[in-house]
GROMACS .gro file of C-alpha atoms in nm:
model
  464
    1MET     CA    1  -0.115   1.320   2.179
    2THR     CA    2  -0.127   0.923   2.186
    3ILE     CA    3  -0.157   0.743   1.819
    4ARG     CA    4  -0.405   0.419   1.898
    5LEU     CA    5  -0.356   0.089   1.659
    6TYR     CA    6  -0.529  -0.209   1.606
    7ASP     CA    7  -0.319  -0.485   1.718
    8THR     CA    8  -0.366  -0.818   1.568
    9SER     CA    9  -0.173  -1.017   1.847
   10ALA     CA   10  -0.409  -0.830   2.105
   11ARG     CA   11  -0.724  -0.852   1.933
   12GLN     CA   12  -0.792  -0.469   2.042
   13ILE     CA   13  -0.696  -0.110   1.934
   14ARG     CA   14  -0.371  -0.022   2.163
   15ASP     CA   15  -0.216   0.294   2.273
   16PHE     CA   16   0.119   0.318   2.066
   17SER     CA   17   0.433   0.320   2.286
   18PRO     CA   18   0.773   0.298   2.067
   19LEU     CA   19   1.086   0.104   2.187
   20THR     CA   20   1.268   0.435   2.138
   21PRO     CA   21   1.135   0.759   2.238
   22GLY     CA   22   1.068   0.985   1.904
   23CYS     CA   23   1.175   0.690   1.694
   24VAL     CA   24   0.918   0.432   1.492
   25SER     CA   25   1.074   0.096   1.292
   26ILE     CA   26   0.809  -0.091   1.075
   27TYR     CA   27   0.883  -0.384   0.893
   28LEU     CA   28   0.610  -0.449   0.637
   29CYS     CA   29   0.609  -0.776   0.388
   30GLY     CA   30   0.627  -0.640   0.072
   31ALA     CA   31   0.603  -0.813  -0.291
   32THR     CA   32   0.666  -1.190  -0.377
   33VAL     CA   33   0.795  -1.096  -0.750
   34GLN     CA   34   0.639  -1.399  -0.951
   35ALA     CA   35   0.418  -1.151  -1.155
   36ALA     CA   36   0.301  -0.788  -1.198
   37PRO     CA   37   0.119  -0.639  -0.939
   38HIS     CA   38  -0.250  -0.604  -0.904
   39ILE     CA   39  -0.427  -0.347  -0.694
   40GLY     CA   40  -0.475  -0.576  -0.424
   41HIS     CA   41  -0.112  -0.598  -0.392
   42ILE     CA   42  -0.047  -0.222  -0.390
   43ARG     CA   43  -0.337  -0.131  -0.114
   44SER     CA   44  -0.115  -0.283   0.117
   45GLY     CA   45   0.159  -0.058   0.015
   46LEU     CA   46  -0.078   0.241   0.019
   47ASN     CA   47  -0.198   0.173   0.360
   48PHE     CA   48   0.160   0.160   0.519
   49ASP     CA   49   0.275   0.468   0.338
   50ILE     CA   50  -0.024   0.667   0.500
   51MET     CA   51   0.067   0.506   0.820
   52ARG     CA   52   0.423   0.631   0.793
   53ARG     CA   53   0.343   0.997   0.685
   54TRP     CA   54   0.132   1.000   0.982
   55PHE     CA   55   0.406   0.946   1.227
   56THR     CA   56   0.618   1.169   1.045
   57TYR     CA   57   0.379   1.423   1.093
   58ARG     CA   58   0.355   1.346   1.462
   59GLY     CA   59   0.730   1.388   1.482
   60TYR     CA   60   0.831   1.075   1.486
   61ASP     CA   61   1.171   0.966   1.274
   62VAL     CA   62   1.031   0.684   1.075
   63THR     CA   63   1.249   0.352   0.975
   64PHE     CA   64   1.003   0.153   0.681
   65VAL     CA   65   1.167  -0.175   0.577
   66ARG     CA   66   0.973  -0.337   0.313
   67ASN     CA   67   1.104  -0.666   0.153
   68VAL     CA   68   1.106  -0.820  -0.200
   69THR     CA   69   1.107  -1.194  -0.181
   70ASP     CA   70   1.283  -1.291  -0.514
   71ILE     CA   71   1.286  -1.661  -0.450
   72ASP     CA   72   0.967  -1.906  -0.358
   73ASP     CA   73   0.804  -2.178  -0.504
   74LYS     CA   74   0.590  -1.933  -0.725
   75ILE     CA   75   0.874  -1.781  -0.869
   76ILE     CA   76   1.070  -2.074  -0.957
   77LYS     CA   77   0.756  -2.255  -1.107
   78LYS     CA   78   0.699  -1.958  -1.309
   79SER     CA   79   1.087  -1.977  -1.457
   80ALA     CA   80   1.003  -2.365  -1.530
   81GLU     CA   81   0.644  -2.274  -1.739
   82GLN     CA   82   0.831  -1.978  -1.912
   83GLY     CA   83   1.172  -2.105  -1.954
   84ARG     CA   84   1.338  -1.788  -1.819
   85PRO     CA   85   1.546  -1.759  -1.525
   86TRP     CA   86   1.427  -1.732  -1.213
   87TRP     CA   87   1.627  -1.405  -1.168
   88SER     CA   88   1.475  -1.231  -1.495
   89ILE     CA   89   1.144  -1.309  -1.378
   90GLY     CA   90   1.200  -1.136  -0.997
   91TYR     CA   91   1.369  -0.867  -1.144
   92GLU     CA   92   1.108  -0.781  -1.414
   93ASN     CA   93   0.852  -0.786  -1.157
   94GLU     CA   94   1.005  -0.601  -0.892
   95ARG     CA   95   1.062  -0.342  -1.113
   96ALA     CA   96   0.702  -0.354  -1.165
   97PHE     CA   97   0.641  -0.314  -0.832
   98ASN     CA   98   0.830  -0.059  -0.776
   99SER     CA   99   0.679   0.141  -1.056
  100GLY     CA  100   0.286   0.087  -0.913
  101TYR     CA  101   0.436   0.247  -0.588
  102ASP     CA  102   0.585   0.508  -0.731
  103VAL     CA  103   0.277   0.639  -0.979
  104LEU     CA  104   0.061   0.558  -0.676
  105GLY     CA  105   0.233   0.804  -0.472
  106CYS     CA  106   0.401   0.597  -0.211
  107LEU     CA  107   0.721   0.747  -0.041
  108PRO     CA  108   0.980   0.482  -0.104
  109PRO     CA  109   1.125   0.247   0.194
  110THR     CA  110   1.419   0.356   0.389
  111TYR     CA  111   1.536  -0.016   0.309
  112GLU     CA  112   1.409  -0.236   0.097
  113PRO     CA  113   1.612  -0.573   0.093
  114ARG     CA  114   1.590  -0.876  -0.138
  115ALA     CA  115   1.607  -1.246   0.024
  116THR     CA  116   1.892  -1.367  -0.168
  117GLY     CA  117   2.118  -1.110  -0.042
  118HIS     CA  118   2.069  -1.241   0.297
  119VAL     CA  119   2.124  -1.617   0.266
  120THR     CA  120   2.449  -1.593   0.540
  121GLU     CA  121   2.159  -1.418   0.788
  122MET     CA  122   1.937  -1.681   0.704
  123VAL     CA  123   2.221  -1.990   0.746
  124GLU     CA  124   2.303  -1.782   1.116
  125MET     CA  125   1.953  -1.809   1.213
  126MET     CA  126   1.911  -2.177   1.111
  127ARG     CA  127   2.236  -2.214   1.325
  128GLY     CA  128   2.114  -2.087   1.640
  129LEU     CA  129   1.723  -2.244   1.630
  130ILE     CA  130   1.893  -2.590   1.545
  131GLU     CA  131   2.195  -2.541   1.868
  132ARG     CA  132   1.882  -2.422   2.092
  133GLY     CA  133   1.656  -2.703   2.006
  134HIS     CA  134   1.407  -2.567   1.796
  135ALA     CA  135   1.499  -2.679   1.469
  136TYR     CA  136   1.648  -2.996   1.287
  137GLU     CA  137   1.782  -3.103   0.977
  138ALA     CA  138   1.651  -3.386   0.774
  139GLU     CA  139   1.763  -3.523   0.424
  140GLY     CA  140   1.898  -3.154   0.326
  141ASN     CA  141   1.591  -2.985   0.444
  142VAL     CA  142   1.590  -2.778   0.761
  143TYR     CA  143   1.257  -2.772   0.973
  144PHE     CA  144   1.137  -2.558   1.261
  145ASP     CA  145   1.000  -2.790   1.566
  146VAL     CA  146   0.655  -2.604   1.622
  147ARG     CA  147   0.615  -2.828   1.950
  148SER     CA  148   0.921  -2.703   2.065
  149PHE     CA  149   0.797  -2.368   2.085
  150PRO     CA  150   0.491  -2.302   2.376
  151GLY     CA  151   0.379  -1.983   2.215
  152TYR     CA  152   0.314  -2.105   1.862
  153LEU     CA  153  -0.033  -2.009   1.721
  154GLU     CA  154  -0.069  -1.727   1.982
  155LEU     CA  155  -0.151  -1.465   1.671
  156SER     CA  156  -0.384  -1.684   1.477
  157ASN     CA  157  -0.556  -1.797   1.793
  158GLN     CA  158  -0.540  -2.175   1.622
  159GLU     CA  159  -0.529  -2.490   1.805
  160LEU     CA  160  -0.166  -2.711   1.748
  161ASP     CA  161  -0.385  -3.039   1.735
  162ASN     CA  162  -0.622  -2.892   1.476
  163LEU     CA  163  -0.368  -2.762   1.257
  164LEU     CA  164  -0.327  -2.838   0.907
  165GLN     CA  165   0.064  -2.683   0.775
  166PRO     CA  166   0.088  -2.630   0.449
  167SER     CA  167   0.339  -2.797   0.297
  168GLY     CA  168   0.535  -2.786  -0.041
  169GLU     CA  169   0.653  -3.044  -0.240
  170GLY     CA  170   1.015  -3.205  -0.141
  171GLU     CA  171   0.915  -3.134   0.209
  172THR     CA  172   1.035  -3.503   0.353
  173GLY     CA  173   1.197  -3.642   0.688
  174LYS     CA  174   0.956  -3.399   0.881
  175ARG     CA  175   0.941  -3.535   1.254
  176ASP     CA  176   0.585  -3.405   1.288
  177PRO     CA  177   0.393  -3.308   0.965
  178ARG     CA  178   0.295  -2.971   1.108
  179ASP     CA  179   0.679  -2.834   1.140
  180PHE     CA  180   0.756  -2.612   0.861
  181ALA     CA  181   1.037  -2.559   0.653
  182MET     CA  182   1.313  -2.335   0.710
  183TRP     CA  183   1.557  -2.429   0.443
  184LYS     CA  184   1.446  -2.702   0.108
  185ALA     CA  185   1.692  -2.926  -0.042
  186ALA     CA  186   1.826  -2.841  -0.406
  187LYS     CA  187   1.663  -3.025  -0.663
  188PRO     CA  188   1.778  -3.042  -1.022
  189GLY     CA  189   1.780  -2.728  -1.198
  190GLU     CA  190   1.662  -2.529  -0.921
  191PRO     CA  191   1.884  -2.185  -0.795
  192SER     CA  192   2.075  -2.334  -0.477
  193TRP     CA  193   2.311  -2.216  -0.194
  194GLU     CA  194   2.562  -2.391   0.023
  195THR     CA  195   2.502  -2.467   0.357
  196PRO     CA  196   2.638  -2.643   0.637
  197TRP     CA  197   2.362  -2.865   0.595
  198GLY     CA  198   2.401  -2.942   0.207
  199ARG     CA  199   2.288  -2.688  -0.097
  200GLY     CA  200   1.916  -2.519  -0.091
  201ARG     CA  201   1.735  -2.256  -0.101
  202PRO     CA  202   1.522  -2.039   0.162
  203GLY     CA  203   1.169  -2.112   0.271
  204TRP     CA  204   0.988  -1.792   0.255
  205HIS     CA  205   0.903  -1.748   0.653
  206LEU     CA  206   1.300  -1.766   0.739
  207GLU     CA  207   1.334  -1.446   0.473
  208CYS     CA  208   1.170  -1.195   0.696
  209SER     CA  209   1.279  -1.293   1.011
  210ALA     CA  210   1.634  -1.309   0.917
  211MET     CA  211   1.580  -0.952   0.743
  212ALA     CA  212   1.370  -0.759   1.033
  213HIS     CA  213   1.652  -0.908   1.216
  214LYS     CA  214   1.915  -0.736   0.985
  215TYR     CA  215   1.782  -0.398   0.925
  216LEU     CA  216   1.586  -0.354   1.274
  217GLY     CA  217   1.726  -0.570   1.550
  218ALA     CA  218   1.600  -0.799   1.783
  219ALA     CA  219   1.317  -0.583   1.869
  220PHE     CA  220   1.115  -0.316   1.656
  221ASP     CA  221   0.781  -0.116   1.682
  222ILE     CA  222   0.534  -0.270   1.385
  223HIS     CA  223   0.542  -0.546   1.170
  224GLY     CA  224   0.266  -0.548   0.894
  225GLY     CA  225   0.136  -0.709   0.608
  226GLY     CA  226  -0.208  -0.829   0.456
  227LEU     CA  227  -0.466  -1.001   0.649
  228ASP     CA  228  -0.360  -1.345   0.454
  229LEU     CA  229  -0.014  -1.355   0.586
  230ILE     CA  230  -0.124  -1.358   0.963
  231PHE     CA  231  -0.135  -1.774   0.914
  232PRO     CA  232   0.108  -1.959   0.802
  233HIS     CA  233   0.365  -1.666   0.696
  234HIS     CA  234   0.352  -1.415   1.005
  235GLU     CA  235   0.296  -1.689   1.277
  236ASN     CA  236   0.602  -1.893   1.112
  237GLU     CA  237   0.819  -1.566   1.137
  238ILE     CA  238   0.712  -1.504   1.543
  239ALA     CA  239   0.814  -1.872   1.613
  240GLN     CA  240   1.138  -1.848   1.443
  241ALA     CA  241   1.247  -1.530   1.578
  242LYS     CA  242   1.151  -1.546   1.901
  243ALA     CA  243   1.329  -1.917   1.948
  244PHE     CA  244   1.621  -1.720   1.843
  245GLY     CA  245   1.595  -1.471   2.092
  246ASP     CA  246   1.434  -1.167   1.936
  247ALA     CA  247   1.193  -1.001   2.128
  248PHE     CA  248   1.056  -0.917   1.758
  249ALA     CA  249   0.759  -0.724   1.693
  250ALA     CA  250   0.578  -0.530   1.940
  251TYR     CA  251   0.264  -0.455   1.755
  252TRP     CA  252   0.120  -0.672   1.445
  253VAL     CA  253  -0.093  -0.462   1.201
  254HIS     CA  254  -0.312  -0.614   0.901
  255ASN     CA  255  -0.475  -0.432   0.640
  256ALA     CA  256  -0.777  -0.609   0.458
  257TRP     CA  257  -0.828  -0.713   0.083
  258VAL     CA  258  -0.948  -0.598  -0.221
  259THR     CA  259  -1.206  -0.838  -0.325
  260MET     CA  260  -1.418  -0.880  -0.668
  261SER     CA  261  -1.700  -1.068  -0.651
  262GLY     CA  262  -1.661  -1.110  -0.269
  263GLU     CA  263  -1.323  -1.305  -0.329
  264LYS     CA  264  -1.010  -1.193  -0.235
  265MET     CA  265  -0.856  -1.049  -0.516
  266SER     CA  266  -0.551  -1.304  -0.665
  267LYS     CA  267  -0.352  -1.414  -0.943
  268SER     CA  268  -0.451  -1.796  -0.920
  269LEU     CA  269  -0.831  -1.671  -0.909
  270GLY     CA  270  -0.812  -1.508  -1.235
  271ASN     CA  271  -0.956  -1.172  -1.061
  272SER     CA  272  -0.699  -0.949  -1.070
  273VAL     CA  273  -0.672  -0.583  -1.192
  274LEU     CA  274  -0.300  -0.505  -1.285
  275VAL     CA  275  -0.197  -0.122  -1.189
  276SER     CA  276  -0.029  -0.142  -1.497
  277GLU     CA  277  -0.322  -0.137  -1.682
  278MET     CA  278  -0.566   0.098  -1.419
  279VAL     CA  279  -0.354   0.378  -1.456
  280LYS     CA  280  -0.407   0.387  -1.815
  281HIS     CA  281  -0.816   0.448  -1.762
  282TRP     CA  282  -0.738   0.633  -1.440
  283ARG     CA  283  -0.520   0.916  -1.330
  284PRO     CA  284  -0.337   0.767  -1.036
  285ILE     CA  285  -0.440   1.025  -0.816
  286VAL     CA  286  -0.770   0.893  -0.794
  287LEU     CA  287  -0.665   0.520  -0.797
  288ARG     CA  288  -0.498   0.620  -0.466
  289TYR     CA  289  -0.794   0.796  -0.360
  290TYR     CA  290  -1.005   0.508  -0.420
  291LEU     CA  291  -0.755   0.261  -0.250
  292GLY     CA  292  -0.602   0.454   0.043
  293THR     CA  293  -0.944   0.626   0.178
  294PRO     CA  294  -1.132   0.324   0.299
  295HIS     CA  295  -1.034   0.236   0.661
  296TYR     CA  296  -0.735   0.010   0.630
  297ARG     CA  297  -0.923  -0.285   0.799
  298SER     CA  298  -1.221  -0.276   0.577
  299MET     CA  299  -1.265  -0.465   0.240
  300ILE     CA  300  -1.251  -0.319  -0.050
  301GLU     CA  301  -1.497  -0.465  -0.302
  302TYR     CA  302  -1.380  -0.353  -0.656
  303SER     CA  303  -1.593  -0.210  -0.918
  304GLU     CA  304  -1.608   0.031  -1.198
  305GLU     CA  305  -1.910   0.251  -0.996
  306ALA     CA  306  -1.698   0.265  -0.690
  307LEU     CA  307  -1.411   0.412  -0.910
  308ARG     CA  308  -1.587   0.669  -1.037
  309GLU     CA  309  -1.759   0.780  -0.773
  310ALA     CA  310  -1.379   0.823  -0.603
  311GLU     CA  311  -1.266   1.022  -0.911
  312ALA     CA  312  -1.594   1.254  -0.885
  313ALA     CA  313  -1.551   1.340  -0.502
  314PHE     CA  314  -1.188   1.366  -0.558
  315ALA     CA  315  -1.291   1.610  -0.871
  316ARG     CA  316  -1.497   1.856  -0.595
  317ILE     CA  317  -1.202   1.861  -0.419
  318GLU     CA  318  -0.970   1.953  -0.710
  319GLY     CA  319  -1.225   2.200  -0.807
  320PHE     CA  320  -1.248   2.394  -0.479
  321ILE     CA  321  -0.844   2.391  -0.510
  322GLN     CA  322  -0.858   2.502  -0.838
  323ARG     CA  323  -1.098   2.817  -0.793
  324VAL     CA  324  -0.888   2.938  -0.471
  325VAL     CA  325  -0.544   2.921  -0.672
  326GLU     CA  326  -0.712   3.116  -0.956
  327LYS     CA  327  -0.865   3.351  -0.709
  328ALA     CA  328  -0.545   3.409  -0.487
  329GLY     CA  329  -0.260   3.254  -0.614
  330PRO     CA  330  -0.049   2.970  -0.446
  331VAL     CA  331  -0.122   2.877  -0.122
  332GLU     CA  332   0.097   2.697   0.137
  333PRO     CA  333  -0.015   2.424   0.354
  334ALA     CA  334  -0.110   2.485   0.697
  335ALA     CA  335   0.127   2.394   0.957
  336GLU     CA  336  -0.112   2.192   1.126
  337VAL     CA  337  -0.389   1.973   1.011
  338PRO     CA  338  -0.729   2.104   1.194
  339PRO     CA  339  -0.776   1.911   1.549
  340ALA     CA  340  -1.095   1.663   1.422
  341PHE     CA  341  -0.860   1.562   1.159
  342ALA     CA  342  -0.578   1.461   1.375
  343GLU     CA  343  -0.799   1.289   1.637
  344ALA     CA  344  -0.975   1.085   1.356
  345MET     CA  345  -0.608   0.941   1.264
  346ASP     CA  346  -0.465   0.918   1.592
  347ASP     CA  347  -0.747   0.663   1.681
  348ASP     CA  348  -0.592   0.360   1.428
  349LEU     CA  349  -0.562   0.559   1.120
  350GLY     CA  350  -0.903   0.670   1.074
  351VAL     CA  351  -0.878   0.782   0.738
  352PRO     CA  352  -1.264   0.795   0.655
  353GLN     CA  353  -1.346   1.022   0.956
  354ALA     CA  354  -1.017   1.217   0.839
  355LEU     CA  355  -1.144   1.258   0.518
  356ALA     CA  356  -1.501   1.377   0.607
  357ILE     CA  357  -1.296   1.652   0.738
  358VAL     CA  358  -1.139   1.724   0.408
  359HIS     CA  359  -1.458   1.753   0.253
  360THR     CA  360  -1.676   1.959   0.541
  361THR     CA  361  -1.353   2.229   0.514
  362VAL     CA  362  -1.391   2.191   0.129
  363ARG     CA  363  -1.770   2.298   0.131
  364GLN     CA  364  -1.664   2.542   0.396
  365GLY     CA  365  -1.410   2.729   0.116
  366ASN     CA  366  -1.654   2.700  -0.157
  367SER     CA  367  -1.904   2.890   0.092
  368ALA     CA  368  -1.655   3.167   0.138
  369LEU     CA  369  -1.568   3.181  -0.247
  370THR     CA  370  -1.957   3.246  -0.312
  371ALA     CA  371  -1.965   3.524  -0.041
  372ASP     CA  372  -1.620   3.626  -0.167
  373ASP     CA  373  -1.437   3.625   0.133
  374LYS     CA  374  -1.105   3.574  -0.026
  375GLU     CA  375  -0.929   3.517   0.322
  376SER     CA  376  -1.160   3.253   0.456
  377ALA     CA  377  -1.095   3.055   0.133
  378VAL     CA  378  -0.752   3.106   0.134
  379ALA     CA  379  -0.746   2.998   0.511
  380ARG     CA  380  -0.950   2.658   0.416
  381LEU     CA  381  -0.740   2.567   0.156
  382ALA     CA  382  -0.415   2.606   0.339
  383GLU     CA  383  -0.607   2.341   0.583
  384VAL     CA  384  -0.707   2.147   0.345
  385ARG     CA  385  -0.387   2.109   0.151
  386ALA     CA  386  -0.240   2.035   0.507
  387MET     CA  387  -0.508   1.712   0.526
  388LEU     CA  388  -0.457   1.618   0.175
  389GLY     CA  389  -0.058   1.624   0.229
  390VAL     CA  390  -0.052   1.367   0.481
  391LEU     CA  391  -0.279   1.111   0.276
  392GLY     CA  392  -0.020   1.165   0.013
  393LEU     CA  393  -0.298   1.306  -0.197
  394ASP     CA  394  -0.214   1.690  -0.250
  395PRO     CA  395  -0.272   1.753  -0.637
  396LEU     CA  396  -0.055   2.084  -0.570
  397ASP     CA  397   0.235   1.868  -0.417
  398ALA     CA  398   0.566   1.822  -0.655
  399GLN     CA  399   0.512   1.424  -0.654
  400TRP     CA  400   0.190   1.510  -0.868
  401ALA     CA  401   0.256   1.794  -1.054
  402ASP     CA  402   0.615   1.608  -1.174
  403ALA     CA  403   0.407   1.300  -1.286
  404THR     CA  404   0.173   1.544  -1.474
  405SER     CA  405   0.480   1.694  -1.646
  406GLY     CA  406   0.580   1.678  -1.990
  407ARG     CA  407   0.366   1.529  -2.282
  408GLY     CA  408   0.068   1.575  -2.073
  409ASP     CA  409   0.077   1.935  -1.998
  410ASP     CA  410   0.138   1.997  -2.372
  411LEU     CA  411  -0.193   1.802  -2.453
  412HIS     CA  412  -0.344   1.966  -2.201
  413GLY     CA  413  -0.228   2.314  -2.359
  414VAL     CA  414  -0.380   2.221  -2.691
  415VAL     CA  415  -0.689   2.100  -2.576
  416ASP     CA  416  -0.740   2.417  -2.364
  417SER     CA  417  -0.681   2.620  -2.688
  418LEU     CA  418  -0.941   2.377  -2.866
  419VAL     CA  419  -1.206   2.411  -2.618
  420ARG     CA  420  -1.156   2.803  -2.568
  421LEU     CA  421  -1.242   2.871  -2.900
  422VAL     CA  422  -1.554   2.680  -2.887
  423LEU     CA  423  -1.633   2.839  -2.566
  424GLU     CA  424  -1.595   3.159  -2.752
  425GLN     CA  425  -1.893   3.052  -2.982
  426ARG     CA  426  -2.102   2.948  -2.679
  427GLN     CA  427  -2.049   3.279  -2.561
  428ALA     CA  428  -2.115   3.479  -2.897
  429ALA     CA  429  -2.473   3.239  -2.911
  430ARG     CA  430  -2.556   3.362  -2.528
  431GLY     CA  431  -2.476   3.726  -2.652
  432ARG     CA  432  -2.705   3.728  -2.924
  433LYS     CA  433  -2.958   3.563  -2.706
  434ASP     CA  434  -2.909   3.254  -2.898
  435TYR     CA  435  -3.008   3.018  -2.640
  436ALA     CA  436  -3.051   2.677  -2.824
  437THR     CA  437  -2.684   2.693  -2.996
  438ALA     CA  438  -2.518   2.781  -2.689
  439ASP     CA  439  -2.705   2.528  -2.480
  440ALA     CA  440  -2.624   2.256  -2.783
  441ILE     CA  441  -2.245   2.361  -2.784
  442ARG     CA  442  -2.243   2.243  -2.373
  443ASP     CA  443  -2.427   1.958  -2.416
  444GLN     CA  444  -2.162   1.844  -2.697
  445LEU     CA  445  -1.890   1.950  -2.490
  446GLN     CA  446  -2.023   1.727  -2.188
  447GLN     CA  447  -2.067   1.431  -2.431
  448ALA     CA  448  -1.714   1.445  -2.519
  449GLY     CA  449  -1.641   1.428  -2.150
  450LEU     CA  450  -1.583   1.816  -2.042
  451ALA     CA  451  -1.790   1.975  -1.761
  452ILE     CA  452  -1.850   2.328  -1.813
  453GLU     CA  453  -1.906   2.598  -1.520
  454ASP     CA  454  -1.986   2.966  -1.565
  455THR     CA  455  -1.855   3.172  -1.357
  456PRO     CA  456  -1.797   3.540  -1.283
  457SER     CA  457  -1.447   3.577  -1.472
  458GLY     CA  458  -1.593   3.356  -1.760
  459PRO     CA  459  -1.656   2.999  -1.867
  460ARG     CA  460  -1.403   2.733  -1.726
  461TRP     CA  461  -1.378   2.369  -1.830
  462SER     CA  462  -1.277   2.009  -1.695
  463LEU     CA  463  -1.252   1.685  -1.742
  464SER     CA  464  -1.614   1.560  -1.576
   0.00000   0.00000   0.00000
């Protein structure tokens, strides 16, 4: 058994070899909390949640760190626009992100550090970089000297002479316009912390280098994030960490975007779809299916039609599960997933290929049900539950059962009672051979969004 991952730095799929046998350390660039999350933000969390689950299934002890960037230019700008404290905006949106991760079934990280809680570690890193000749202070700012680090831009495969480094307001005193800010001098009315170089606040890139070092040490296995972070963020993280003396990440894994009309989903473009709004219209487990089942390196073009297709595909899985449980009672997940599923997941987390095995197994189970082969149907359901558990999509798992408890169950019971009354009328019509009335009742229920299935044990309804 060997898990293989596409390593952005090597530009190829590599066999995964952990630094510590039996252990995996992962750092994922998490939320910048200037606004509530859209589904593009949460996709990254979902992809790495599936990665984490697969490593765990394969027997690894996983340490998963996902940071919170709770201070940066965007948050400060929002604070000025809204006339609210920067920390109030950050905390409100941090809670919104965590709510989004939770509602879509992501496991909580091992550690979730906030940038503002690690200024001490940032100062230590800057001091070390200045002593080693890789950084310098200028007018209260601290900059990284990109020419001092020969490996700069190897991740993004750019040429330094062609580089246009993004630069923020107030970044004065640079020796080279391509140098990037690790620390920004304080401005009136902005948050600041005391350092040997004066009061100021951290740069975005320094935050992650310092927190990765704090929680995972000088060397760790996997650094993850969206494609848009390769440059400048991850490139600058590497420069800081390695110039400081860290080996840093052994593998770099990047997920693709959710797009709308061909463009990356983004708050600034006004084309984002908030998670909090999506879950009002779509069941969270369906949204997880939609976002988590394409390959993590493939773009997802958002559309209502694609979501409906995902809903229909997942309904076929749920229908099979429901039918077996009705016939045989509760079925525990199998101890192991089918070999073909494992092979697909080992190959760069090939979720689409793995999902094809799920649907094939569902079809086999349905055939067993049709043949009244209860034993085979139960065996297929055990396999399906094991596979769905790895993907975080098992509807019988406690995380989804808890999510649907409470008022939702009460309403389901009420609806079930009302629908059964109507179905009894339909059965009575069929009994007296009044098929026109029976068909009309079925059609009316379908127009109301219910699918009716006639079974040997009587009619059954579900949301269509």
